[in-house]
XYZ file of C-alpha atoms in Angstrom:
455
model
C -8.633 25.447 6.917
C -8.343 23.934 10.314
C -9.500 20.318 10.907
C -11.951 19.935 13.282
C -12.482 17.046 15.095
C -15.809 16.674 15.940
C -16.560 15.154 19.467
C -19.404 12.875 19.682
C -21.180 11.069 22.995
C -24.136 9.906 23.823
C -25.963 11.221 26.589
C -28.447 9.486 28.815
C -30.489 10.366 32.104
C -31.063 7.642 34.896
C -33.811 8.841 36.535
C -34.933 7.034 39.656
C -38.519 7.449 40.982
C -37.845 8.270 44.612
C -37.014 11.492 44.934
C -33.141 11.614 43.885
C -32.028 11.372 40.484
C -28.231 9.731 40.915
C -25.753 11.965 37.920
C -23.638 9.737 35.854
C -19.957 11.243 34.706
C -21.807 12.543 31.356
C -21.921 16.126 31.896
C -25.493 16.060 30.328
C -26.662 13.858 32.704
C -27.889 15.626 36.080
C -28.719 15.211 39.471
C -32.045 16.763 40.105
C -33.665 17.413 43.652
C -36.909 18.160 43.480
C -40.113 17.761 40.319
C -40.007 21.272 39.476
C -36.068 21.027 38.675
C -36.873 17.738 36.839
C -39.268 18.871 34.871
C -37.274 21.867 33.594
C -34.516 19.916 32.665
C -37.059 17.476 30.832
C -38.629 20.044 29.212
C -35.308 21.301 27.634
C -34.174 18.045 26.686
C -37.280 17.757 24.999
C -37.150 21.314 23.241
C -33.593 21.263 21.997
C -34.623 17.348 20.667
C -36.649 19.140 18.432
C -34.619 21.981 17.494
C -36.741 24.463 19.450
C -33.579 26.040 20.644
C -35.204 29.089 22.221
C -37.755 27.117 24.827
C -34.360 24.623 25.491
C -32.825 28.109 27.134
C -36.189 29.229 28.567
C -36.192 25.602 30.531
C -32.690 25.319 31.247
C -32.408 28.848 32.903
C -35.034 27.468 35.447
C -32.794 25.054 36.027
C -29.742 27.762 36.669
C -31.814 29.711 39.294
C -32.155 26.727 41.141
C -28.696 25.369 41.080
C -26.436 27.950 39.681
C -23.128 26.281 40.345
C -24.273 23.365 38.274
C -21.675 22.539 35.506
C -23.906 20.473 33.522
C -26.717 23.085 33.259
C -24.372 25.947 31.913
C -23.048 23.199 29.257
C -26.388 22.818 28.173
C -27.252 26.536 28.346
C -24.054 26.815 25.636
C -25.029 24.036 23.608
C -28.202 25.993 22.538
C -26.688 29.446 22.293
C -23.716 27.544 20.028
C -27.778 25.952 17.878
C -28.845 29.670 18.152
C -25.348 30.778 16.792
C -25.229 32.993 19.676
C -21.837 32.588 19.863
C -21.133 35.694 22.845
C -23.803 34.035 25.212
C -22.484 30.360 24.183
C -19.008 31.397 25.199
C -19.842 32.693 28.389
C -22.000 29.453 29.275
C -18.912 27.260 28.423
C -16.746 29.228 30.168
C -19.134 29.450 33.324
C -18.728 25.394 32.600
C -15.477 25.181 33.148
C -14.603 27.361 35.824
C -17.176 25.069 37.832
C -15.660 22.137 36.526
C -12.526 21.928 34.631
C -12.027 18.139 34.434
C -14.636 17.894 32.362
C -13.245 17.342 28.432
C -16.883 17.967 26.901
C -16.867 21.850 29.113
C -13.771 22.646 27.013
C -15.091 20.898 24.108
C -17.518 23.715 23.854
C -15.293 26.747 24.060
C -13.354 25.323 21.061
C -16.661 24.374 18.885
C -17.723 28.574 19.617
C -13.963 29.485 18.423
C -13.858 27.063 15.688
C -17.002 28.180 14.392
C -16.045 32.083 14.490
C -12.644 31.138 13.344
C -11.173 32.694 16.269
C -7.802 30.508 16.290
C -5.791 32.492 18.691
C -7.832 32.122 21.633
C -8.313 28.259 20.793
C -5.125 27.211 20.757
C -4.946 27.568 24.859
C -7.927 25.265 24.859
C -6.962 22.624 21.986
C -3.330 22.937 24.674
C -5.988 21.704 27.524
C -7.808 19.356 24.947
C -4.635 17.301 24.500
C -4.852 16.479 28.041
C -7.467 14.441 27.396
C -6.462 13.393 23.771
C -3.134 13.039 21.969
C -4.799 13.221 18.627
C -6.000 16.752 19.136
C -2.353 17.748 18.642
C -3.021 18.049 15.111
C -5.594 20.175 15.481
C -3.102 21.905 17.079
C -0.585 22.191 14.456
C -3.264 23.635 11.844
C -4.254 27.028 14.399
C -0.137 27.286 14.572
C -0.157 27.124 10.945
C -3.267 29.341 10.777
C -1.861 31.819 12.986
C 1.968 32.153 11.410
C 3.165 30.556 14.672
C 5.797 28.025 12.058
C 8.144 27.787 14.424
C 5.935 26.117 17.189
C 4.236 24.239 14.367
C 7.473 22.686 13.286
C 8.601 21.761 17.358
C 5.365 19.929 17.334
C 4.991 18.491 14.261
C 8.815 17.100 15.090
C 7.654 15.785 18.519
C 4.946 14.390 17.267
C 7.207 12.943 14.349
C 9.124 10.998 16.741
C 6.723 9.144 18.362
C 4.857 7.819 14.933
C 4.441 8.724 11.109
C 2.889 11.540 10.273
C -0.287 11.679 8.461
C 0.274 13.613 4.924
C -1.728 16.779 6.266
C 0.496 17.105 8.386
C 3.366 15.969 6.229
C 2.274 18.683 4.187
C 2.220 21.434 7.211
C 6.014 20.301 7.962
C 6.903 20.606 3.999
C 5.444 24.206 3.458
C 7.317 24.974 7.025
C 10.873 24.007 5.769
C 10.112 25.588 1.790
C 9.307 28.950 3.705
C 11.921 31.414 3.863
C 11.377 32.348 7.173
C 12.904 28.709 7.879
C 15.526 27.731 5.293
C 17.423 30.430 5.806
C 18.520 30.215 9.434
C 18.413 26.771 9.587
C 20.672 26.313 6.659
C 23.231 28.720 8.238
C 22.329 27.064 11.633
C 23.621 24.199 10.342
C 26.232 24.926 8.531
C 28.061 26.921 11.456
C 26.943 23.815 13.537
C 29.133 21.413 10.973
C 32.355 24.229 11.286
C 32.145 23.883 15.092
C 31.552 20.341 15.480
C 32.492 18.378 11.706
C 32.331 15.120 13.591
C 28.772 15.403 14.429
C 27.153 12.994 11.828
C 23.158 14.225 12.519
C 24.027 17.925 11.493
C 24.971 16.679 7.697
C 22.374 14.604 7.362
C 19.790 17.589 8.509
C 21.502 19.866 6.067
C 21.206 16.822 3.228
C 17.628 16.708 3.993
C 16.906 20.243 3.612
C 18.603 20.394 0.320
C 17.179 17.180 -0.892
C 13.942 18.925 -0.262
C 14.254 21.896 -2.650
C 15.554 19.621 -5.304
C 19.296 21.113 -4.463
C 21.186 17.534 -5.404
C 24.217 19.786 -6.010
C 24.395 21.298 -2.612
C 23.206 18.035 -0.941
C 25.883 15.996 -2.800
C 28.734 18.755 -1.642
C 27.786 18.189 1.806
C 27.311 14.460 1.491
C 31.589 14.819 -0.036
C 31.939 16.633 2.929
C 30.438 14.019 4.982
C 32.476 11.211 3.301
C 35.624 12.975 4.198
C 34.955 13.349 7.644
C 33.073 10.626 8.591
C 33.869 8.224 5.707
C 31.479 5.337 7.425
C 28.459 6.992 7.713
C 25.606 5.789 5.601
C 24.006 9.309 4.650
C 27.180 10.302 2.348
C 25.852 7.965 -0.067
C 22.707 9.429 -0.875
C 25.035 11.836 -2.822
C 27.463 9.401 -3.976
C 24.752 7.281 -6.155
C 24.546 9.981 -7.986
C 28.543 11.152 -8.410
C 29.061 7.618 -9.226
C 27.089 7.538 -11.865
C 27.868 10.544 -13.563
C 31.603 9.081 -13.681
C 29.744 6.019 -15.319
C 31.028 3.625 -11.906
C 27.845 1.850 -12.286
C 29.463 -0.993 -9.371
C 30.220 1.811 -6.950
C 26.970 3.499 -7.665
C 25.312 0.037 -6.856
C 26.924 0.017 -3.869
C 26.098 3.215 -2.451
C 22.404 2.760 -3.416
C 22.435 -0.625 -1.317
C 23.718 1.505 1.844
C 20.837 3.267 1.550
C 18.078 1.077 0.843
C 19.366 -0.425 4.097
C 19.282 2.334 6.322
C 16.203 1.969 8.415
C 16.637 5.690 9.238
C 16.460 6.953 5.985
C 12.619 8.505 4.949
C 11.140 6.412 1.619
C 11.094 9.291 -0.275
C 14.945 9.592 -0.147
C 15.231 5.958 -0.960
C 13.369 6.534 -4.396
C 15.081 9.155 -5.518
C 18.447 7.132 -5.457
C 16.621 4.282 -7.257
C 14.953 6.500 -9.579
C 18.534 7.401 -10.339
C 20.359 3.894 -10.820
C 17.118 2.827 -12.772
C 17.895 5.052 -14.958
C 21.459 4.173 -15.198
C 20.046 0.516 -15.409
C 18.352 0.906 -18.301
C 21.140 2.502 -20.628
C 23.448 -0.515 -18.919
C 21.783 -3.562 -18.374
C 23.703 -5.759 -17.090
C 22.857 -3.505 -13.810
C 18.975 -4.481 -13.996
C 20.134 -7.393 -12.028
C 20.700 -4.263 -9.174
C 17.594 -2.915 -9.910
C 15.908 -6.877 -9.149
C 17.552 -6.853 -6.047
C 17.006 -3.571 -4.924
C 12.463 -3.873 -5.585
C 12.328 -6.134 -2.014
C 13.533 -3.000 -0.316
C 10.103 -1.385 -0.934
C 8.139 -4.505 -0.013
C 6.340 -2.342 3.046
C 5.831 0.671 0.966
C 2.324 0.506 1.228
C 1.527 3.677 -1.201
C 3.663 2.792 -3.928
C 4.266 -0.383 -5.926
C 8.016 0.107 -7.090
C 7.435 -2.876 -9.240
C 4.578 -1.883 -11.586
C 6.035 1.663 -11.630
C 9.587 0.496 -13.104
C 7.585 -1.843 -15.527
C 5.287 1.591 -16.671
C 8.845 3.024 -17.029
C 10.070 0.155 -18.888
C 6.577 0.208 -21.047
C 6.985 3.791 -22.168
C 10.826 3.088 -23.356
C 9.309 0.037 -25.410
C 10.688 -2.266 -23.966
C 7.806 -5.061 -23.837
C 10.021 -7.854 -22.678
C 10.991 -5.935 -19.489
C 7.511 -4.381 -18.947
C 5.879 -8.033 -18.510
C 8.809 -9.022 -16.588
C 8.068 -6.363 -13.904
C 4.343 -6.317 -14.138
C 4.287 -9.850 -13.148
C 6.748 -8.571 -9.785
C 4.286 -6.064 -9.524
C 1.012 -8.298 -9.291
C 3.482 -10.539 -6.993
C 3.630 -7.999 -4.617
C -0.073 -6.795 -4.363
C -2.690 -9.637 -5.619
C -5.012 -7.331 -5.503
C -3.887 -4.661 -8.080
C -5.879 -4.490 -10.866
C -4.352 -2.053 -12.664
C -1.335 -4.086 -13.170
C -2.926 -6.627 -14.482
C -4.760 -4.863 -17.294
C -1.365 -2.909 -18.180
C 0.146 -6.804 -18.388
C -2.407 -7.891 -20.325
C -2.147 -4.407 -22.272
C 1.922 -5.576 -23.103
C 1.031 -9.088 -23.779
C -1.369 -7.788 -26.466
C 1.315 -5.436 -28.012
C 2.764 -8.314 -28.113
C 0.527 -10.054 -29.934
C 1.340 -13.208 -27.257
C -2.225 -13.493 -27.306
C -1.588 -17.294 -25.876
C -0.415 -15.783 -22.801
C -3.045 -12.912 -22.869
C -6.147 -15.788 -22.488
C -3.983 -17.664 -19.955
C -3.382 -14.545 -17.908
C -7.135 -12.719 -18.106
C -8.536 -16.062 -17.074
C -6.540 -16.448 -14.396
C -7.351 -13.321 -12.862
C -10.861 -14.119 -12.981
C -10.526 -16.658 -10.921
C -9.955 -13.940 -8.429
C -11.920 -11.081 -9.432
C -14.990 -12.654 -11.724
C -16.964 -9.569 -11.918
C -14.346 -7.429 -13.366
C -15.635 -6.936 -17.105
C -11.842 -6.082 -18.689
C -10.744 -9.522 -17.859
C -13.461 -11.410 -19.798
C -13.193 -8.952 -22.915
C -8.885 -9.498 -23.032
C -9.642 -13.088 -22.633
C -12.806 -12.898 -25.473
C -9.980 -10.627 -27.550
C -7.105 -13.425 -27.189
C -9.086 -16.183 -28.418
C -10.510 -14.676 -31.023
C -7.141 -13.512 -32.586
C -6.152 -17.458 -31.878
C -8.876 -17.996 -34.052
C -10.595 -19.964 -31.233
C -13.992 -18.260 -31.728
C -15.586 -20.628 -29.786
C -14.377 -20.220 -26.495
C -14.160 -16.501 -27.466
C -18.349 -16.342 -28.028
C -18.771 -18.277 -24.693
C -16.178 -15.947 -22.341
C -17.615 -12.989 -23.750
C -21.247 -13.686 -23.157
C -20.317 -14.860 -19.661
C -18.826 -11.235 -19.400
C -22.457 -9.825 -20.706
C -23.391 -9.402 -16.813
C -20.770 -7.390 -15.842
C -21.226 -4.844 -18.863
C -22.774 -1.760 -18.043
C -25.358 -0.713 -20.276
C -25.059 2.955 -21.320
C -28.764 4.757 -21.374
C -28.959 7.710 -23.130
C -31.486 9.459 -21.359
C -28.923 9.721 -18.512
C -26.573 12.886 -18.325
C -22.708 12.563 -17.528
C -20.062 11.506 -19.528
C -19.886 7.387 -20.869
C -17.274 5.952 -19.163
C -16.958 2.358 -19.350
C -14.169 1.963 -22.177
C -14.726 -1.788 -22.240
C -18.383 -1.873 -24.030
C -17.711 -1.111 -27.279
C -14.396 -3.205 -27.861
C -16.777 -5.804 -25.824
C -19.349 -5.744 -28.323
C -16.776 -5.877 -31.108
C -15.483 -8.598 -29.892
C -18.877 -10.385 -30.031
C -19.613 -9.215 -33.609
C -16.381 -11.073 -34.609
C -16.918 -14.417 -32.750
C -20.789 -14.804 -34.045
C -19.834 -13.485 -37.605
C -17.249 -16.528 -37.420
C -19.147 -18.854 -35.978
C -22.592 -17.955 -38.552
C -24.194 -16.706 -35.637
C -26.281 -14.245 -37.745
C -29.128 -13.467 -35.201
C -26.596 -12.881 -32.378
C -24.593 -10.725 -34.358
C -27.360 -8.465 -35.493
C -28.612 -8.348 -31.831
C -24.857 -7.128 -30.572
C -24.648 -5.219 -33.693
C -27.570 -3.082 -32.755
C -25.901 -2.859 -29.004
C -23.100 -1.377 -30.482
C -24.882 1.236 -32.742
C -26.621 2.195 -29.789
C -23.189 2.552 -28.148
C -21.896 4.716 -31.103
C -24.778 7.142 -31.119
């Protein structure tokens, strides 16, 4: 499906009450020369304002007879046939447009909203060519009628130009992807390559191209041949030891595998996704040897601007599922370090703290975060949870009831699934600091709550 972006502007007439009306550069704004004129173009203005498409054409073509080589008229005149999904007549208007006035971006605006609309992508790939004239960001636009048209091969010289001038967004990541996974591309390019490397083994940017491309189908073997082959000819260059991490640690050489993954977490050049895998790798290596963790410490920074991923709460999930608690913590609190604002680290911290059973720290830590986030519900019922396990039903009554506003109150007339996990481990919670404290009315109250809950 191509993505259309949909051009928007406001139009507005200046009308002057001598007998000239003076045009602005809106094309839907028009220079009139006599009442009758004015009152045509009124009168469609008025019609197509309330949808009445047909009278908007009847008006406007009064407007033609008088002044056929005006622009602005036949844009209108294709605006309503485009309403009227008269999509031959609305072509012809646009195109009468823009052969009376071709700097005019809205004129070839129209041509691409009738081809977009009947899905007609070869003929509006000359136009979206035309539209980026007037806007850079309709290149992508361009990319999806090259992919819609099995054009790859321009879709892949543009979606590389376009690469090296910023990051591309993940549709279009995704266009460049299914490019390179195609057949039709691997192929060549990987012989392409390949002869390129026999002719000229000193050229460093042909190895890494061909490391790339095997990196992509999940080939380590091949890329790690070529990265050997890289090594040997060009023994400085960074790029042969996005291979190496991994031959090094398959020989067990954790401190040369450390190494290599530092040469690459420092190469600016290098794409993120690269850059995990060989961390993915020495984690794992890490973990079975920890003395390396230190490595793994050292090497988190490195994803600091990673703005999609928080390496830190992903290596303590890691950590979490191996069982190891004391690690988890460690690298949830890195985690919550590095984004403030996450808040699904923070329950998964306050998850491990409870496994635990450090139910000290739990309190300390759900209070805390409400400081910063007092309307999120989870934090008052861990903190409600920890004291009453400290036996400190007390202050567990009072958080938990301060946490009552926040709960949301399942009706059972309403359809859809129940889907705040908090309420009944909330009103649990309760049960146990009243019961505790001889609260007897307040527990029956949130004892009824929770049957309620339960039904």
């Amino acid at each position: 499906m191509i993505k259309k972006k949909h051009i928007a502007f406001l139009a507005f007439l200046l009308f002057s009450f001598g007998n000239h009306l003076f045009a602005q550069e809106n094309p839907d704004t028009i220079a009139l020369v006599d009442d009758q004129l004015e009152n045509n173009f009124y009168e469609a203005v008025k019609q197509r304002g309330i949808e009445n498409y047909d009278k908007a054409i009847v008006a406007i073509q009064k407007c033609i007879e008088k002044e056929p080589k005006n622009a602005s008229f036949q844009y209108e005149l294709g605006k309503n046939y485009l309403s009227l999904k008269n999509y031959v007549d609305a072509e012809n208007a646009f195109k009468k447009a823009v052969e009376l006035d071709n700097k005019q971006r809205w004129y070839w605006n129209g041509l691409y909203d009738v081809y977009y609309q009947t899905k007609d992508y070869q003929k509006s790939i000359p136009i979206v060519e035309k539209l980026i004239e007037f806007d850079a960001n309709m290149k992508e636009d361009l990319v999806s009628l090259y992919m819609n048209t099995n054009q790859h091969t321009k879709a892949l010289e543009l979606l590389k130009n376009m690469e090296s001038k910023s990051k591309l967004t993940s549709t279009m990541e995704f266009y460049k992807l299914k490019i390179q996974e195609s057949n039709d591309y691997t192929k060549p390019q990987k012989e392409q390559l390949e002869e390129a490397i026999k002719k000229n083994p000193k050229v460093e940017q042909n190895y890494i191209d061909l490391i790339v491309l095997y990196t992509s189908f999940n080939q380590e073997d091949k890329a790690f041949e070529v990265a050997k082959q890289l090594e040997k000819e060009i023994p400085n260059s960074d790029w042969a030891h996005v291979s190496l991490v991994k031959f090094h640690l398959n020989n067990n050489d954790g401190e040369n595998a450390s190494k290599s993954m530092f040469k690459v977490l420092d190469n600016d050049r290098m794409d993120l996704k690269i850059k995990h895998r060989v961390f993915n790798e020495f984690l794992i290596f890490a973990v079975k040897n920890p003395t390396y963790l230190k490595d793994i410490d050292k090497a988190i920074p490195y994803f600091d601007n990673d703005k999609e991923i928080n390496v830190a709460k992903e290596v303590a999930k890691f950590f979490w599922k191996k069982n190891d608690l004391e690690n988890a913590t460690k690298y949830f609190e890195k985690g919550i370090k590095r984004n403030s604002n996450d808040l699904e680290a923070m329950e998964l911290n306050l998850e491990v703290l409870i496994q635990k059973q450090d139910f000290q720290s739990v309190t300390k830590k759900a209070e805390e975060y409400l400081e910063s986030f007092p309307t999120q519900v989870g934090f008052y019922f861990y903190a409600g949870l920890g004291y009453n396990q400290l036996k400190e039903y007390k202050k567990a009554k009072n958080i938990l009831e301060n946490g009552l506003d926040f709960v949301v109150e399942f009706n059972p007339s309403e359809s859809g699934i129940y889907n705040n996990r908090f309420n009944v481990n909330f009103y649990k919670q309760l049960i146990i600091s009243c019961e505790n404290l001889n609260d007897n009315a307040k527990k029956e109250t949130y004892t009824n709550k929770l049957k309620q809950l339960q039904k």
